[in-house]
Phi, psi and omega in degrees: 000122176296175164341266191350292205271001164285269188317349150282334157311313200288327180286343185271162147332107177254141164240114183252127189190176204254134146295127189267316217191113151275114165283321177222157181202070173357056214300282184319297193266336162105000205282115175236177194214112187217142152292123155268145203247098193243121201049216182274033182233123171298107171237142167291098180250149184216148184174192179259124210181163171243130177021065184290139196220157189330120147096002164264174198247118189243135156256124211223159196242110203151203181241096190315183184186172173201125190251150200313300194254016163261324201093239220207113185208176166242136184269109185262148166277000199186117164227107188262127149235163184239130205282179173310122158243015184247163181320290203325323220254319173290338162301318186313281202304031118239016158304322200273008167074013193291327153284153184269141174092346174249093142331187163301276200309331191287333182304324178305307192287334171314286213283354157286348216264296219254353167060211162331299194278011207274306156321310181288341158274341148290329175278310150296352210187047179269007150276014157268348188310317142017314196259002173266138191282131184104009173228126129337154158289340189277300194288317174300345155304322210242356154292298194306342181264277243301301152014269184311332200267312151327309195279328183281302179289352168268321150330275204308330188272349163264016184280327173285350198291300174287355166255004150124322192302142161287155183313329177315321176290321190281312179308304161338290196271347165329264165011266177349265184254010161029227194284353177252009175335277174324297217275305168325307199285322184268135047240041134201079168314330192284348152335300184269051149265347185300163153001264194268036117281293176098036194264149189264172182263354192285310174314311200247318164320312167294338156293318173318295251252324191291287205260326159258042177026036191273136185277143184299358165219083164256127170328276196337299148357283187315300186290292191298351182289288150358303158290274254256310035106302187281326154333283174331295184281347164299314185289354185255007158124281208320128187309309212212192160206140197297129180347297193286316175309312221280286159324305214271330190259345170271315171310304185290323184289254217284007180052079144219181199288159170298313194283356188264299234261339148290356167264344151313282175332296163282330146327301196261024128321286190312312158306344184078042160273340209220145165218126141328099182207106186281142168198159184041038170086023181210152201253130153268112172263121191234124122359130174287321163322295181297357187228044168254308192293327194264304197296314187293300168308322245230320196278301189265023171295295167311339175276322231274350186268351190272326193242342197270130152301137162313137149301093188226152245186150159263120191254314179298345187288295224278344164291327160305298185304301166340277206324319188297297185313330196280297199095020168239174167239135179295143157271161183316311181288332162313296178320280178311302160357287156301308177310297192283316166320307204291325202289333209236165184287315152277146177207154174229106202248136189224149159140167196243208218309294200242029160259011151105019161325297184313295177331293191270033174262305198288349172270339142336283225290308195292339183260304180315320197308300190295348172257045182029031185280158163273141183263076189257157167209139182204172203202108153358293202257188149269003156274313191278344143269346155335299171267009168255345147340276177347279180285351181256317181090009192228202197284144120255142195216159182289177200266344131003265144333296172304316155289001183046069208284162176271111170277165198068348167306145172267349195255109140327114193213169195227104154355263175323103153214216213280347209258309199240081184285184173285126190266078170234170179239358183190121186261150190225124181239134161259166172069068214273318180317359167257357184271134171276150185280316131348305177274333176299320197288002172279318204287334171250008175268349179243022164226168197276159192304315200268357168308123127325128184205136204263157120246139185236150154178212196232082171308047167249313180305171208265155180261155193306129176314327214242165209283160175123163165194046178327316188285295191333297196285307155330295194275333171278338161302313176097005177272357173216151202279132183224107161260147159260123182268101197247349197285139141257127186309162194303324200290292210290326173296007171269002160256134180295299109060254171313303171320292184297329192293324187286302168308289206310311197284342172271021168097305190256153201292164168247169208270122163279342217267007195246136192252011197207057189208195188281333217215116192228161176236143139206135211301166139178169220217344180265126171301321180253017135264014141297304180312311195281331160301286128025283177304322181289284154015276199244044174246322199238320193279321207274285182012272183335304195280323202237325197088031171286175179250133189301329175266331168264341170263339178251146183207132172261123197244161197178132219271332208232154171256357161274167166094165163330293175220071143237159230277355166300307198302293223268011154257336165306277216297335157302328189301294175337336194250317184269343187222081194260207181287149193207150181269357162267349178262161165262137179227165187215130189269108151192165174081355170112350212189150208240127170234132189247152186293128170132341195284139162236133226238183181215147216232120202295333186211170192262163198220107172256033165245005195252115161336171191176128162216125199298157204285002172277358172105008184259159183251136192185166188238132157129115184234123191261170170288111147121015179278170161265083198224169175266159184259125187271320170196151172263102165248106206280335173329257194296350185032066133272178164211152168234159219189091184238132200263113180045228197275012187253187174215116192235160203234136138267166166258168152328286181293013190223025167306309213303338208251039157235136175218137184312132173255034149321308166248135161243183170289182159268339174311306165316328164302323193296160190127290188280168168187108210273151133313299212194142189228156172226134178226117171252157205208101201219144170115187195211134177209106174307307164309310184259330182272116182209179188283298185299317138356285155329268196313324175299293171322306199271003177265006178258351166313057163000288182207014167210155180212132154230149180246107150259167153125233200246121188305319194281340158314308169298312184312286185323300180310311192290322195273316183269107152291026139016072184219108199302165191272178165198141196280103136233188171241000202301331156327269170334294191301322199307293175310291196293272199275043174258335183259341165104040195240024164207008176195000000 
């Protein structure tokens, strides 16, 4: 534990008390609401804890507070318990039902029979509970396990307690690993370094190596150093990372010798912790998952252009007929589009804002359909299939969605895969340039072999948050048929929009100086009269000028979430103007940041359990990162929230608030995807890391039918000049190539 966090420890608050009353309670997060009797007094403590029941004995850690609409309680940070040991308080606690099959009446005769000892005997000794009348040898066996699963989970949360963790964590691995938890962690603490527990090892080392004595160069130690290293670097894109970068960067991170940190290395290879792999003269290191994932897209790419037969057809006669029926004329590269979408099993179509991308996806689309094929379209966000709904006239479903997750899972897992495919005969993805790999390889572990499948997207665009540069690598290999639609049509050169966008990526600014377009600058040099600009724009002049409505149509984008204007600032400050405190609304304060009714928020990570159901009456699990919605109502009664995204309506609890955060402003990373009314993006500074060219273009392409740009013309220039495209370690090229060639099957 650093300084810091020993002084702070020192500052909270101990309260010790019997609990009288559970008011609320979590099951999932463990999130509680309890009165503690403390001396001659009730106090309200709310905190995290597992399934704390009437008449146990608590010690709690923390801080009063006084909250607007609870009042004056304690927020504990750390709640250690103990059981009841005089009769009165163990009957209460098991009067309170905390076991399962013991009530009130059975608890009086447990605690006539068994006094004091009536807990010590369940937990050592539970086939005498047998001699109190009205219990079996059978029920007494299913107390005496509940007993231990209580006893056990409370053993865990103070083992974890004392190492520094919060109760979330010990509910995650109970969740996990149940009764064999304890017995997992001491012999590998670094166990809650996984996935889905989430403990970081920077975090989880000093606690390993300081309070359970694991020595710094223990395998276990190494191998999570290792993970977490590779870890690191999947979020920052990357598949994978070159040997030697690996060696050299595990050795300085764990302070050990090249020959300790290459005899890791090939362990844990030998173990399947690590896979190995060369191409172009270099050793590659993968995660297994992720180099499951690459392999798996790479194979089955490879079967479906080697084994699916041609549609074949005179696809230009039909492209004509198409064009009569339609009432358009195709451009030359629409045309090639079509053919090869229609001729081949894979197909990959690019371009950007105003080059008839749409056009020729709906004459694709209007010819599978007349070859009676089934159709699916899907899109990485739930805006961005919103809007291929929009422009296509048919279903868009996320790609998500389309796979059907499995809710309640700790894992990401999918209905759709190879046993149970997607019943479709031909997929159409949009927004490919989001995609990721992890998610491409579900997408094809869920579609049957001979499905056709189209990508569509904008090679320009910023590449998928999450590891990967699917589109990229796919089109830089040369291996799958492909156009790039580069013309911009006449109609479109009347958006500025559209004009500047085509410049920016092409290296040159774009024009600020035109007032009677689409598309506006307007300079200033002060941060914070940016900020009051931001704001005036979309509480009062867009309104005024245009109707937009301020929460669904104008969205304010921002290269950064620090700073004067990053999206941390410039949402207080949107809330303030647009959503201020009101004595009708409701609001629930937690997490640093008050969220209100009328607010409009975004939901940060994807959570494929929290329910929704739509205004048509369907039901269905799951709100994904980057969805968008306003808040409909706060009920502290019941402590929810609703929360509605476009046409669903989804419910939080209190404690699962945290995975909302206000949009009035977001990133543009966050933004991709998307696509606005009216967008306002300010800009100012110089950050090298942040201001780069497809950054610019990925913003000003979210823009609908207005864009304003503030801040500084050299910010923009800067931007436009650095071509900037962080590198990103995969392999999916190489694979790719080799098994078109025969080199992985």
């Amino acid at each position: 534990m650093s300084r810091q966090s020993d002084q702070e420890a020192k500052e909270l608050e101990t309260l010790e008390g019997t609990v009288e009353a559970v008011i609320y309670y979590n099951e999932d997060s463990g999130f509680t609401v309890m009165e503690l009797a403390v001396e001659d007094e009730l106090v309200t403590v709310t905190g995290t804890t597992q399934g704390v029941a009437e008449g146990e004995e608590v010690s709690a850690r923390g801080n009063y507070a006084t909250h607007h609409k609870y009042g004056h309680q304690f927020q504990a940070e750390i709640i250690q318990r103990t059981l009841p040991t005089t009769a009165n308080a163990i009957r209460k606690y098991l009067a309170s039902k905390a076991i399962k099959g013991v009530g009130p009446s059975l608890a009086r005769r447990l605690v006539e029979t068994f006094g004091d000892q009536t807990l010590e005997i369940m937990e050592k000794a539970p086939q005498r509970l047998a001699e109190v009348k009205g219990i079996s040898p059978e029920k007494a066996a299913a107390i005496g396990e509940d007993f231990a699963r209580l006893f056990g989970v409370r053993t865990l949360m103070l083992f974890l307690g004392s190492c520094g963790f919060p109760a979330t964590v010990a509910i995650k691995v109970w969740k996990k690993w149940g009764g064999s938890a304890m017995e997992l962690l001491r012999e590998d603490p670094y166990l809650l370094c996984a996935d889905d527990i989430g403990v970081d090892f920077p975090r989880m080392d000093p606690v390993a190596q300081d309070k359970l004595g694991v020595l710094p160069e223990s395998h276990r130690r190494l191998a999570a150093g290792v993970r977490h290293i590779l870890r690191l670097n999947c979020r920052e894109g990357h598949t994978c990372l070159p040997w030697d970068f690996l060696e050299r960067t595990a050795r300085q991170f764990l302070d050990i010798t090249p020959e300790v940190t290459r005899d890791t290395l090939d362990r844990m290879e030998a173990e399947n912790d690590l896979v190995f792999y060369e191409t172009g003269g270099r050793r590659w290191v993968y995660l297994p998952e992720l180099y499951a994932a690459e392999t798996t897209i790479a194979g089955r790419l490879a079967l479906m252009l080697q084994l699916a037969p041609p549609l074949k057809k005179d696809w230009e006669a039909e492209t004509d007929r198409l064009e009569k029926t339609l009432g358009i004329t195709y451009g030359c590269r629409q045309r090639q589009a079509i053919r090869e979408a229609m001729e081949n099993p894979v197909f990959i179509l690019t371009g950007g804002p105003g080059t008839g991308k749409t056009t020729a996806l709906n004459g694709i689309l209007t010819l599978l359909e007349e070859e009676g094929l089934k159709v699916a379209l899907a899109a990485p966000t739930g805006r961005a299939a919103k809007r291929m709904a929009e422009v296509t006239g048919r279903e868009a479903k996320t790609i998500h969605r389309l796979l059907e997750v499995e809710p309640f899972r700790e894992t990401l897992t999918f209905k759709r895969n190879e046993k149970n495919p997607i019943p479709a005969d031909a997929i159409i993805v949009d927004e490919m340039s989001m995609v990721d790999t992890l998610i491409l390889e579900s997408l094809f572990r869920g579609m049957r072999l001979a499905c056709k499948l189209i990508l569509v997207g904008d090679r320009d665009q910023l590449p998928s948050v999450a590891a990967g540069q699917v589109l990229g690598d796919l089109i830089a290999s040369g291996r799958l048929p492909t156009v790039h639609l580069d013309q911009v049509f006449r109609q479109a050169e009347e958006s500025l929009i559209v004009v500047n966008a085509h410049a920016i990526v092409g290296g040159e600014l774009p024009k600020l100086d035109r007032k009677d377009s689409d598309f506006f600058f307007l300079p200033r040099r002060d941060p914070r009269q940016i900020q009051a600009l931001v704001a005036d724009l979309c509480a009062r002049r867009l309104p005024a000028s245009y109707g937009y409505r301020p929460l669904w149509d104008i969205q304010v984008i921002t290269p950064t979430r620090q700073g004067p204007l990053g999206t941390k600032e410039l949402n207080s400050v949107l809330q303030a103007r647009l959503n201020p405190p009101d004595p009708q609304k409701s609001e629930y304060t937690a997490f640093g940041r008050t969220l209100r009714e009328g607010d409009k928020v975004m939901q940060v990570r994807n959570n494929y359990d929290i329910p929704w159901e739509s205004d048509s009456g369907q039901k269905g699990e799951g709100v994904f990162n980057g969805d968008i919605g306003v808040i409909e109502m706060i009920d502290p009664s019941s402590k929810t929230i609703l929360v509605r995204f476009d046409d669903l309506v989804a419910p939080y609890t209190f404690d699962t608030a945290d995975q909302l955060e206000h949009a009035y402003a977001i990133t543009i990373h966050k933004s991709q995807g998307s696509e606005f009314e009216a967008v306002v993006m300010p800009l100012m500074g110089h950050h090298r890391n942040l201001h780069y060219r497809n950054l610019l273009y990925t913003g000003v392409t979210r823009a609908k039918r207005l864009l304003i740009l503030t801040g500084e013309a050299e910010t923009i220039a800067r931007m436009v000049q650095n071509d900037k495209r962080s590198r990103r370690y995969t392999n999916l090229r190489p694979m790719l190539e080799e098994a078109l060639d025969g080199g992985l099957g």
